[in-house]
């Protein structure tokens, strides 16, 4: 592939994507009164509240997977982008692009999932768009959702200080693992963790300093983004990171670092040292039995992974990662 | 193509697409306090204003065309969807999906166009998403934009009554014609009409009863949508419809009805009989020298095309139309 073309790694959620996106962002000079344009969503002060605006495209293949489908994923992902900023979603859009010849029955199932989740969350899909591309010009289906939400207090990525604690709400990489298992036809019990984290953010309202949903590029990418933005060092203790045996096995076979594998229903939370115990107890009791502290913030920069015998830099993933995983 | 699959006609902006979309809409039962969910955008009462929310995906091929590119189109289209509802856009999102191997230089040109138009209109692109699909799984580039706007007065599709007049702000089908000429390598001087109609809507503020931007499916599709929603008959006088000779020639060669061909910078306006002259004069003087009244509303239903010697039904286009034209 020639040098002056877009590569798969540009879509993988790590350093090359950051470069491409920040290139695009820098070309887009005019942001008006909006802030947070490099976070999960942008926000605008409107009266005594903030309006939050976000979008994501979902290109996942296969579009059906253990634990959901691309429709559930598209609602979940955009709701989660609003939720980790502390916002209550008030509406979503739904744009679908379908390959000619796509099975109507599959589309119905996908729309059913969108509908079920929209009703359950009481977040309406208010408008949308449908396009069809000729056979061979698109593989399957693409969904884009945009979402708006409101909040009195924005949770910003950079609101992190030394001594803060890093909590993950459950096992990492279940989504990525389940997709890979489906794609390579491995027999596993892995189920995608795809779920809205809105209830988690509501439960912990006021106690979260910073939050991310570690999708593309996994927790490795999110931690690097947080350390960069907040200008701090984050040290993660490998032994504490919850991961399923089967996810680890798939990663071993395929040579993928599970720390770069997508979650679609976990929240990576930064809390102050003082709130750590209370937050963990609440999480474990109410919603996330596997929630655990995996790291600590200190002065400095970069992300450090403490393994059994050493401390290494956990870099922003730079390779191609896993294409079309979310 | 088996019966139970999605066909190209489902994306062409006419009757089959209406069926598919209203099928999807009906499956999406929960719209909360939002209204207008079948118009160009949905709206929600927020204080003394309305918040308007819209989205569109742009799959156009070729992505460069005389008069613009897919980036300009993506900003224009979403701004226009807000504008025809009477809203002032306050922010857009920009989601790009690129095929692996896409030329970086082409992406830069597309982003430049987005940026130039965003700055000119003072409508910021506040957030976005970038995905890359493996070579062969997507042809070129897809862009999705979502937009939010505000207005004190919503312009609704169904606000049409007998005796109202139908005005078009310029020649029809220039966009579709230019795309077809490029695609089939015809030598013409056709240039896409791709432009925001925000200035037109601002100029006529308070004088427009109903408005559409006739993109997919052209004015044939829009007129049928308006007649349906407002439960009126709309009669169009063929002789008055402004169309370029070259657009007509291309349509003749390819067997396409120019009334179904996409415009990307025209507004189809419904005004009261009393305002017709003033609106036309304003339009011609300020922004649209070719603006002209092309039809009249009366009691009844359907769209009637008055030709030189007869009156025929102008149906909602039902065929495949022109794929990937916007």
Coordinates of C-alpha atoms in Angstrom, one line a residue, chain B residues 97-262:
Chain B
X97 CA -15.6 5.9 6.7
X98 CA -12.8 5.4 4.3
X99 CA -11.6 2.4 2.2
X100 CA -8.1 1.3 2.9
X101 CA -5.9 2.6 0.2
X102 CA -7.9 5.9 -0.2
X103 CA -5.6 8.7 -1.3
X104 CA -4.6 10.9 1.6
X105 CA -4.5 13.8 -0.8
X106 CA -8.2 13.2 -1.8
X107 CA -9.1 13.1 1.9
X108 CA -7.3 16.4 2.5
X109 CA -9.2 18.1 -0.3
X110 CA -12.5 16.8 1.0
X111 CA -11.7 18.0 4.6
X112 CA -10.7 21.3 3.1
X113 CA -14.1 21.7 1.5
X114 CA -15.8 20.8 4.8
X115 CA -13.7 23.4 6.6
X116 CA -14.2 26.2 4.1
X117 CA -17.9 25.8 4.1
X118 CA -18.2 25.4 7.9
X119 CA -16.2 28.6 8.4
X120 CA -18.2 30.5 5.7
X121 CA -21.5 29.5 7.2
X122 CA -20.2 29.9 10.8
X123 CA -21.6 26.4 11.5
X124 CA -18.9 24.5 13.5
X125 CA -18.1 20.8 13.0
X126 CA -17.8 19.9 16.7
X127 CA -17.2 16.2 16.9
X128 CA -16.8 13.2 14.6
X129 CA -15.6 9.7 14.0
X130 CA -13.2 8.1 11.5
X131 CA -13.3 4.5 10.5
X132 CA -11.3 2.6 7.9
X133 CA -12.6 -0.5 6.1
X134 CA -10.4 -3.1 4.4
X135 CA -9.8 -2.8 0.7
X136 CA -12.7 -4.3 -1.3
X137 CA -15.2 -3.9 1.5
X138 CA -16.1 -0.3 0.7
X139 CA -15.9 1.6 -2.5
X140 CA -14.2 4.9 -1.7
X141 CA -15.6 7.1 1.0
X142 CA -18.8 7.6 3.0
X143 CA -19.6 10.6 5.1
X144 CA -22.3 11.0 7.6
X145 CA -23.2 14.4 9.1
X146 CA -25.7 15.1 11.8
X147 CA -26.8 18.6 12.7
X148 CA -28.6 20.4 15.4
X149 CA -30.2 23.8 15.0
X150 CA -32.7 26.0 16.8
X151 CA -35.7 28.1 15.7
X152 CA -38.6 30.0 17.3
X153 CA -40.9 28.8 14.5
X154 CA -40.8 25.4 12.9
X155 CA -41.6 25.2 9.2
X156 CA -43.6 22.0 8.9
X157 CA -44.1 19.9 5.7
X158 CA -47.9 19.7 6.1
X159 CA -48.5 23.5 6.5
X160 CA -50.0 23.7 3.0
X161 CA -53.5 24.8 2.0
X162 CA -55.4 25.2 -1.3
X163 CA -54.4 28.3 -3.3
X164 CA -50.9 28.2 -2.0
X165 CA -48.2 28.5 -4.7
X166 CA -45.2 26.3 -5.4
X167 CA -41.9 28.1 -6.1
X168 CA -38.6 26.5 -7.2
X169 CA -35.5 28.7 -6.6
X170 CA -33.5 27.6 -9.7
X171 CA -33.0 25.0 -12.4
X172 CA -33.7 21.4 -11.5
X173 CA -31.5 18.4 -11.6
X174 CA -28.1 20.2 -12.0
X175 CA -26.5 18.0 -9.4
X176 CA -27.8 14.8 -10.8
X177 CA -27.0 15.9 -14.3
X178 CA -23.4 16.8 -13.4
X179 CA -22.9 13.5 -11.5
X180 CA -24.2 11.5 -14.5
X181 CA -22.1 13.5 -16.9
X182 CA -19.0 12.7 -14.8
X183 CA -19.9 9.1 -14.4
X184 CA -20.5 8.5 -18.1
X185 CA -17.7 10.8 -19.2
X186 CA -20.0 13.1 -21.2
X187 CA -18.5 16.4 -22.1
X188 CA -20.9 19.1 -20.7
X189 CA -20.7 22.4 -18.9
X190 CA -23.1 21.1 -16.1
X191 CA -22.0 22.1 -12.6
X192 CA -23.7 20.7 -9.5
X193 CA -26.0 23.3 -7.8
X194 CA -24.6 22.1 -4.5
X195 CA -25.0 25.0 -2.1
X196 CA -26.5 25.8 1.3
X197 CA -30.0 27.3 1.1
X198 CA -29.7 28.9 4.5
X199 CA -29.4 32.4 3.0
X200 CA -32.6 31.8 1.0
X201 CA -34.5 30.7 4.0
X202 CA -33.1 33.6 6.1
X203 CA -34.1 36.1 3.3
X204 CA -37.6 34.8 3.2
X205 CA -37.9 34.4 7.0
X206 CA -41.6 34.4 8.0
X207 CA -43.0 34.1 4.5
X208 CA -42.4 30.4 3.8
X209 CA -45.3 28.0 4.7
X210 CA -43.4 24.8 3.8
X211 CA -40.1 24.0 2.2
X212 CA -38.1 21.0 1.0
X213 CA -34.6 20.6 -0.5
X214 CA -35.3 18.2 -3.4
X215 CA -32.4 15.8 -3.2
X216 CA -32.9 12.1 -3.8
X217 CA -36.0 11.5 -6.0
X218 CA -35.9 15.2 -7.1
X219 CA -39.0 17.4 -7.1
X220 CA -41.2 14.5 -8.1
X221 CA -40.5 12.8 -4.7
X222 CA -40.7 16.0 -2.7
X223 CA -44.0 17.2 -4.2
X224 CA -45.6 13.8 -3.6
X225 CA -44.3 13.8 0.0
X226 CA -45.8 17.3 0.5
X227 CA -49.2 16.4 -1.1
X228 CA -49.4 13.3 1.0
X229 CA -48.6 14.9 4.3
X230 CA -50.8 18.0 3.7
X231 CA -53.6 16.0 2.1
X232 CA -53.8 18.4 -0.9
X233 CA -53.5 18.2 -4.6
X234 CA -50.5 19.9 -6.2
X235 CA -50.6 20.8 -9.9
X236 CA -47.3 21.6 -11.6
X237 CA -47.0 23.3 -15.0
X238 CA -44.3 21.6 -16.9
X239 CA -43.6 24.6 -19.2
X240 CA -42.6 26.7 -16.2
X241 CA -40.1 24.2 -14.7
X242 CA -36.5 25.6 -15.2
X243 CA -34.1 23.0 -16.5
X244 CA -30.9 23.2 -18.4
X245 CA -30.7 21.9 -22.0
X246 CA -27.8 19.7 -21.0
X247 CA -29.6 18.1 -18.1
X248 CA -32.5 17.4 -20.4
X249 CA -30.2 15.9 -23.0
X250 CA -28.5 13.6 -20.5
X251 CA -31.9 12.5 -19.1
X252 CA -33.0 11.7 -22.7
X253 CA -30.0 9.6 -23.4
X254 CA -30.2 7.7 -20.2
X255 CA -34.0 7.4 -20.0
X256 CA -34.2 9.2 -16.7
X257 CA -37.1 11.6 -15.7
X258 CA -35.4 14.9 -14.9
X259 CA -38.2 15.6 -12.3
X260 CA -36.7 12.7 -10.3
X261 CA -33.1 14.0 -10.5
X262 CA -31.4 15.3 -7.4

